Short mmCIF file of C-alpha atoms in Angstrom, two decimals:
data_model
loop_
_atom_site.label_atom_id
_atom_site.label_comp_id
_atom_site.label_asym_id
_atom_site.label_seq_id
_atom_site.Cartn_x
_atom_site.Cartn_y
_atom_site.Cartn_z
CA MET A 8 -0.05 0.02 0.04
CA GLU A 9 1.58 3.21 -1.05
CA ASN A 10 1.27 6.63 0.48
CA ASN A 11 1.99 9.43 -1.96
CA SER A 12 3.16 12.09 0.62
CA LYS A 13 6.82 12.87 0.87
CA ASN A 14 8.48 13.79 4.13
CA GLY A 15 11.84 15.52 3.77
CA THR A 16 14.26 13.12 2.14
CA ASP A 17 12.00 10.07 2.55
CA ALA A 18 11.07 7.99 -0.40
CA LEU A 19 7.50 7.09 -1.05
CA LEU A 20 6.13 5.69 2.23
CA LYS A 21 4.36 2.36 2.37
CA VAL A 22 2.73 0.08 4.86
CA SER A 23 4.90 -2.78 6.14
CA THR A 24 3.77 -6.43 6.03
CA LEU A 25 4.49 -8.04 9.35
CA ASN A 26 4.05 -11.62 10.53
CA CYS A 27 1.26 -12.38 13.03
CA ILE A 28 1.83 -14.60 16.00
CA ASP A 29 -1.41 -16.16 17.39
CA LEU A 30 -0.77 -17.05 21.05
CA SER A 31 -3.72 -19.46 21.02
CA ASN A 32 -2.11 -21.51 18.26
CA LEU A 33 -1.42 -25.07 19.49
CA ASP A 34 1.18 -25.56 16.71
CA ILE A 35 4.19 -24.11 18.59
CA HIS A 36 6.50 -24.97 15.70
CA GLN A 37 4.54 -22.66 13.31
CA SER A 38 4.63 -19.83 15.91
CA VAL A 39 8.40 -20.34 16.36
CA SER A 40 8.98 -20.35 12.57
CA LEU A 41 6.90 -17.12 12.08
CA LEU A 42 8.58 -15.33 14.91
CA LYS A 43 12.07 -16.31 13.97
CA GLN A 44 11.54 -15.07 10.40
CA ALA A 45 10.18 -11.74 11.84
CA CYS A 46 13.18 -11.40 14.23
CA LEU A 47 15.72 -12.06 11.44
CA ASP A 48 13.91 -9.73 9.08
CA CYS A 49 12.90 -6.68 11.01
CA GLY A 50 12.34 -7.37 14.74
CA PHE A 51 8.67 -6.34 14.52
CA PHE A 52 5.54 -8.62 14.54
CA TYR A 53 1.97 -8.66 15.70
CA VAL A 54 0.61 -10.81 18.54
CA ILE A 55 -3.08 -11.75 18.67
CA ASN A 56 -5.34 -13.79 20.96
CA HIS A 57 -3.05 -12.90 23.87
CA GLY A 58 -5.62 -13.26 26.57
CA ILE A 59 -6.33 -9.61 27.35
CA SER A 60 -10.02 -8.85 26.55
CA GLN A 61 -10.92 -5.96 24.17
CA GLU A 62 -13.24 -4.66 26.76
CA PHE A 63 -10.39 -4.22 29.20
CA MET A 64 -8.10 -2.69 26.63
CA ASP A 65 -10.91 -0.13 25.87
CA GLU A 66 -10.95 0.66 29.61
CA VAL A 67 -7.17 1.12 29.80
CA PHE A 68 -7.28 3.59 26.80
CA ALA A 69 -10.17 5.42 28.37
CA GLN A 70 -8.38 5.81 31.66
CA SER A 71 -5.18 6.94 29.72
CA LYS A 72 -7.27 9.66 28.04
CA ASN A 73 -8.71 10.75 31.43
CA LEU A 74 -5.25 11.34 32.70
CA PHE A 75 -3.94 13.32 29.74
CA HIS A 76 -7.05 15.44 29.76
CA LEU A 77 -6.20 16.79 33.12
CA PRO A 78 -4.98 20.47 33.26
CA LEU A 79 -1.25 20.76 32.88
CA ASN A 80 -0.76 22.04 36.42
CA GLU A 81 -2.48 18.83 37.74
CA LYS A 82 -0.25 16.67 35.51
CA MET A 83 2.89 18.50 36.73
CA LYS A 84 2.00 17.47 40.28
CA LEU A 85 2.69 13.86 39.01
CA LEU A 86 6.02 14.73 37.35
CA ARG A 87 8.30 11.78 36.88
CA ASN A 88 10.85 11.16 39.56
CA GLU A 89 14.42 9.99 39.45
CA LYS A 90 13.14 6.41 39.21
CA HIS A 91 11.30 7.32 35.99
CA ARG A 92 7.80 7.01 37.39
CA GLY A 93 5.01 9.52 36.67
CA TYR A 94 4.30 12.18 34.02
CA THR A 95 6.61 13.20 31.20
CA PRO A 96 5.73 16.50 29.59
CA VAL A 97 5.85 17.32 25.78
CA LEU A 98 9.43 17.70 24.64
CA ASP A 99 10.84 15.91 27.81
CA GLU A 100 12.39 13.11 25.74
CA LEU A 101 14.93 13.55 22.92
CA LEU A 102 15.35 10.28 21.15
CA ASP A 103 17.16 11.30 17.95
CA PRO A 104 19.46 14.30 18.73
CA ASP A 105 21.12 14.24 15.33
CA ASN A 106 17.89 15.02 13.59
CA GLN A 107 15.59 16.59 16.04
CA VAL A 108 16.93 20.12 16.18
CA HIS A 109 17.28 19.70 19.96
CA VAL A 110 13.65 20.33 20.90
CA GLY A 111 12.47 16.79 21.69
CA ASP A 112 9.50 14.60 21.09
CA TYR A 113 5.96 16.04 20.58
CA LYS A 114 4.32 13.62 22.91
CA GLU A 115 3.46 13.40 26.67
CA GLY A 116 3.76 10.23 28.60
CA TYR A 117 3.25 8.56 31.94
CA TYR A 118 5.59 5.80 33.39
CA ILE A 119 4.30 3.03 35.73
CA GLY A 120 6.84 0.40 36.85
CA VAL A 121 7.05 -2.53 39.20
CA GLU A 122 5.44 -1.39 42.51
CA VAL A 123 7.92 -1.84 45.36
CA PRO A 124 7.30 -0.18 48.77
CA GLU A 125 9.83 2.38 50.02
CA ASP A 126 10.82 0.15 52.96
CA ASP A 127 11.58 -2.89 50.78
CA PRO A 128 15.35 -3.43 50.23
CA ASP A 129 14.63 -3.78 46.47
CA ALA A 130 13.46 -0.09 46.45
CA GLU A 131 17.18 0.83 46.45
CA LYS A 132 17.50 -0.45 42.98
CA PRO A 133 17.27 2.19 40.14
CA PHE A 134 14.19 0.78 38.41
CA TYR A 135 12.23 -0.42 41.46
CA GLY A 136 10.27 1.68 44.00
CA PRO A 137 6.78 3.10 44.59
CA ASN A 138 4.93 4.52 41.58
CA VAL A 139 3.50 8.03 41.35
CA TRP A 140 -0.26 7.66 41.46
CA PRO A 141 -3.01 10.31 40.88
CA GLU A 142 -5.34 10.59 43.85
CA ASP A 143 -8.38 8.41 43.62
CA GLY A 144 -10.65 11.46 43.97
CA VAL A 145 -9.06 12.96 40.80
CA LEU A 146 -9.19 9.79 38.68
CA PRO A 147 -11.33 7.15 40.38
CA GLY A 148 -10.20 3.50 39.65
CA TRP A 149 -7.20 4.65 37.71
CA ARG A 150 -4.60 2.92 39.70
CA GLN A 151 -6.52 -0.34 39.90
CA THR A 152 -6.95 -0.39 36.09
CA MET A 153 -3.23 0.30 35.43
CA GLU A 154 -2.01 -2.27 37.93
CA LYS A 155 -4.24 -4.92 36.47
CA PHE A 156 -2.94 -4.08 32.97
CA HIS A 157 0.60 -4.10 34.11
CA HIS A 158 0.13 -7.68 35.50
CA GLU A 159 -1.64 -8.98 32.44
CA ALA A 160 0.80 -7.52 29.96
CA LEU A 161 3.63 -9.16 31.82
CA GLU A 162 2.00 -12.58 31.27
CA VAL A 163 1.79 -11.75 27.49
CA ALA A 164 5.41 -10.83 27.42
CA LYS A 165 6.42 -14.05 29.10
CA ALA A 166 4.40 -16.13 26.57
CA VAL A 167 6.29 -14.19 23.72
CA ALA A 168 9.66 -14.77 25.54
CA ARG A 169 8.97 -18.60 25.51
CA ILE A 170 8.66 -18.51 21.75
CA ILE A 171 11.71 -16.28 21.34
CA ALA A 172 13.71 -18.79 23.48
CA LEU A 173 12.70 -21.60 21.19
CA ALA A 174 13.58 -19.49 18.08
CA LEU A 175 17.00 -19.09 19.51
CA ASP A 176 17.44 -22.90 20.20
CA LEU A 177 17.31 -22.41 23.89
CA GLU A 178 15.23 -24.17 26.59
CA VAL A 179 11.61 -22.84 26.51
CA ASP A 180 11.83 -21.28 30.01
CA PHE A 181 15.36 -19.86 29.46
CA PHE A 182 14.15 -16.26 30.02
CA HIS A 183 12.03 -17.26 33.04
CA LYS A 184 14.88 -17.73 35.50
CA PRO A 185 14.72 -15.67 38.65
CA GLU A 186 17.59 -13.41 37.44
CA MET A 187 15.72 -12.73 34.21
CA LEU A 188 11.96 -12.45 33.93
CA GLY A 189 11.38 -14.10 37.29
CA LYS A 190 11.86 -10.64 38.79
CA PRO A 191 11.86 -8.33 35.74
CA ILE A 192 12.03 -4.65 35.20
CA ALA A 193 8.71 -4.03 33.52
CA THR A 194 7.56 -0.54 32.65
CA LEU A 195 4.14 0.59 31.36
CA ARG A 196 4.10 3.81 29.44
CA LEU A 197 0.97 5.59 28.42
CA LEU A 198 1.56 7.94 25.49
CA HIS A 199 -0.34 10.86 23.93
CA TYR A 200 0.49 12.67 20.68
CA GLU A 201 -1.38 15.99 20.73
CA GLY A 202 -2.12 16.38 17.02
CA GLN A 203 0.98 18.09 15.86
CA VAL A 204 1.98 17.61 12.21
CA SER A 205 5.50 16.10 11.87
CA ASN A 206 8.03 17.42 9.43
CA PRO A 207 11.22 15.33 9.21
CA SER A 208 12.97 17.87 6.98
CA LYS A 209 12.63 20.31 9.88
CA GLY A 210 13.52 17.82 12.60
CA ILE A 211 9.95 17.79 14.03
CA TYR A 212 8.65 14.32 15.02
CA GLY A 213 6.03 12.78 17.31
CA ALA A 214 8.83 10.47 18.45
CA GLY A 215 12.29 10.62 17.02
CA ALA A 216 14.00 7.61 15.41
CA HIS A 217 15.27 5.19 18.07
CA SER A 218 15.53 1.53 18.91
CA ASP A 219 14.16 0.33 22.26
CA TYR A 220 16.57 -0.38 25.09
CA GLY A 221 15.52 -3.66 26.57
CA LEU A 222 14.34 -7.20 25.70
CA ILE A 223 10.94 -6.75 24.05
CA THR A 224 8.24 -4.06 23.82
CA LEU A 225 4.45 -4.63 23.53
CA LEU A 226 2.61 -1.72 21.93
CA ALA A 227 -1.11 -1.22 21.81
CA THR A 228 -2.39 1.62 19.64
CA ASP A 229 -5.62 3.39 18.70
CA ASP A 230 -6.59 3.39 15.08
CA VAL A 231 -4.55 6.41 13.98
CA MET A 232 -1.53 5.52 11.79
CA GLY A 233 1.76 7.00 13.02
CA LEU A 234 4.42 4.34 13.82
CA GLN A 235 7.08 3.78 11.21
CA ILE A 236 10.01 1.35 11.05
CA CYS A 237 13.28 1.39 9.06
CA LYS A 238 14.34 -2.21 8.38
CA ASN A 239 17.81 -1.12 7.23
CA LYS A 240 19.26 1.78 9.34
CA ASP A 241 22.37 1.88 7.23
CA ALA A 242 20.51 2.48 3.93
CA LYS A 243 20.96 5.81 2.17
CA PRO A 244 18.42 7.25 2.14
CA GLN A 245 16.57 5.35 4.88
CA ILE A 246 13.27 3.72 3.76
CA TRP A 247 10.48 4.18 6.30
CA GLU A 248 7.36 2.02 6.38
CA TYR A 249 4.20 2.59 8.35
CA VAL A 250 2.99 -0.18 10.71
CA ALA A 251 -0.82 -0.45 10.57
CA PRO A 252 -2.72 -0.68 13.78
CA ILE A 253 -4.70 -3.92 14.12
CA LYS A 254 -7.58 -3.67 16.67
CA GLY A 255 -6.99 -6.01 19.66
CA ALA A 256 -3.43 -6.89 18.61
CA PHE A 257 -0.10 -5.94 20.14
CA ILE A 258 2.62 -4.79 17.95
CA VAL A 259 5.80 -6.41 19.39
CA ASN A 260 9.36 -5.31 18.72
CA LEU A 261 12.83 -6.47 20.01
CA GLY A 262 15.02 -4.20 21.99
CA ASP A 263 18.79 -3.54 21.85
CA MET A 264 19.36 -5.78 24.81
CA LEU A 265 18.07 -8.85 22.82
CA GLU A 266 20.04 -7.85 19.85
CA ARG A 267 23.18 -7.83 22.10
CA TRP A 268 22.24 -11.08 23.74
CA SER A 269 21.73 -12.80 20.39
CA ASN A 270 25.01 -11.39 18.98
CA CYS A 271 23.05 -9.32 16.36
CA ILE A 272 21.38 -12.41 14.95
CA PHE A 273 18.00 -10.92 16.01
CA LYS A 274 17.36 -7.37 15.03
CA SER A 275 16.36 -4.37 17.13
CA THR A 276 14.95 -2.05 14.48
CA LEU A 277 14.76 1.79 14.26
CA HIS A 278 11.31 3.19 14.59
CA ARG A 279 9.67 6.56 15.01
CA VAL A 280 6.29 8.24 15.10
CA LEU A 281 4.99 10.91 12.63
CA GLY A 282 2.08 13.00 13.56
CA ASN A 283 -0.48 13.80 10.93
CA GLY A 284 -2.53 16.38 12.73
CA GLN A 285 -4.79 13.82 14.48
CA GLU A 286 -4.56 13.11 18.24
CA ARG A 287 -2.99 9.65 18.76
CA TYR A 288 -2.89 7.45 21.86
CA SER A 289 -0.70 4.40 22.46
CA ILE A 290 0.34 2.17 25.29
CA ALA A 291 3.84 0.66 25.49
CA TYR A 292 4.99 -2.10 27.81
CA PHE A 293 8.79 -2.43 28.09
CA VAL A 294 10.13 -5.64 29.40
CA GLU A 295 13.67 -6.08 30.72
CA PRO A 296 15.29 -8.74 32.87
CA ASN A 297 16.27 -8.36 36.49
CA HIS A 298 18.55 -5.48 37.53
CA ASP A 299 21.43 -7.92 38.23
CA CYS A 300 21.11 -9.95 35.06
CA LEU A 301 24.44 -10.21 33.24
CA VAL A 302 23.59 -9.75 29.54
CA GLU A 303 26.24 -11.78 27.70
CA CYS A 304 26.32 -13.65 24.31
CA LEU A 305 23.90 -16.61 24.35
CA PRO A 306 25.59 -20.02 23.96
CA THR A 307 23.57 -20.73 20.82
CA CYS A 308 24.57 -17.42 19.11
CA LYS A 309 28.40 -17.69 19.13
CA SER A 310 30.88 -19.93 17.41
CA GLU A 311 34.56 -19.91 16.35
CA ASN A 312 33.61 -18.03 13.25
CA ASN A 313 31.11 -15.76 15.12
CA PRO A 314 32.61 -14.72 18.44
CA PRO A 315 30.73 -12.40 20.83
CA LYS A 316 30.53 -8.88 19.55
CA PHE A 317 29.88 -7.15 22.87
CA PRO A 318 31.33 -7.60 26.41
CA PRO A 319 28.98 -8.71 29.21
CA ILE A 320 27.12 -5.91 31.02
CA ARG A 321 24.70 -5.68 33.97
CA CYS A 322 21.17 -4.89 32.87
CA ALA A 323 20.78 -2.00 35.40
CA THR A 324 23.97 -0.34 34.31
CA TYR A 325 22.99 -0.56 30.61
CA LEU A 326 19.42 0.77 31.16
CA SER A 327 20.43 3.56 33.49
CA GLN A 328 22.80 5.04 30.84
CA ARG A 329 20.22 4.75 28.09
CA TYR A 330 17.60 6.60 30.11
CA LYS A 331 20.05 9.28 31.14
CA ASP A 332 21.04 9.87 27.47
CA THR A 333 17.49 10.40 26.23
CA HIS A 334 15.62 12.34 29.02
CA THR A 335 15.71 15.87 30.13
CA ASP A 336 17.42 16.58 33.53
CA LEU A 337 14.68 16.98 36.13
CA SER A 338 16.09 20.18 37.43
CA VAL A 339 14.62 22.06 34.48
CA TYR A 340 11.20 21.49 36.01
CA ASP A 341 11.99 22.94 39.37
CA LYS A 342 9.87 26.09 38.63
CA HIS A 343 6.74 23.86 38.40
CA GLN A 344 7.33 22.47 41.82
CA THR A 345 7.11 25.77 43.80
#
C-alpha cells in the first residue's frame, strides 16, 4: 500500500507487512517459525489472541485519556521522579538528537513500573520503587486499572519470551529464570500525541527515530496511523514503512538488549512516530530482565567463526545510561514544583 506524501528526504512511504503470531495456536512450531522469520527480518511482529480482553483494553485507553485530559498544572504534580515514574511533559524526551533540532518529542507520557514499597530493600535499585499515582478522587479507579494491565501485559510478554527462546534454540523457559523475567524490570508507558504535524525535513517528530533499550516491547495503539519502522538503518536514504494498527493486537518489537544477547542475529529496529494532525494514543509495555542480570552472548549465538561482538554488561547499568542519554534533567522542571 503506497502513501504518496513525501516527508523531507524520505522516499514514497508504504505500509509494512508483518508476521502475525497467534498465542492461542497449539502448533508451537509454526509460531516459532513465524517469529524467527520476523526477528531475522525486522524485529517487529503482531501478537493476537493474547488473553487480554478488548473490553479491558478499551478501559485502559479510556483511563489513559482521562489522565492526559487533566489540566497541565495537575499533571505536573505527578511529574516523573528519578526512578522514571510519573508524568513526562511534551518535549521531555529527545530520542534522535542528530535529527531533532534539539527540541524533543511532541508527545506526553506517563511511566508506571513494578510497584515496590519504599521500605523494601529492592526499592534501592534504580528501576524499582513506589509508583506516582494520581489521587483516587481525581481519577477514580485509575490505579486499579493500570496495575491490572501491568500484571496481564507481563503474562503476555512471558508467553512471547518462551517462543523467542525456542527460536534461539534455547530451553523454552530460558528467560524465566529468577535473574531474568522471574523478577523483571517491566515498565508501562501511556503515550499521547497531541495532534501536531511532523516534518522530518525540519526535525519535528512525534517520536524521533530510536531503537528500544531492553528485551521486548508490547505496543497497543488506537486506530490512528503514525508508527514507522526502518528495516535497514544503514541504507542511504533510509526507507520508512508505516505499521498499521490492528484492533486487539499488540505490535511487538525486539530491543537492543536482545540484539546484544543474540550477538546481532535478531534485530532491534529503528522506529519513529510521525504526527499527521490527529490526536493519537498508544500504550507501550517495556520488558527487561532483573537489575542484576548479566547480559552476555547466548551460547547458541556464538561460534569460532562468530565470536561475541559485545562484552558482558549488567542490565541495570545498561538501562540507566540509556535513560540518562534520552531524558531531560529533572532540574529544568523545578519552577513547576514551587
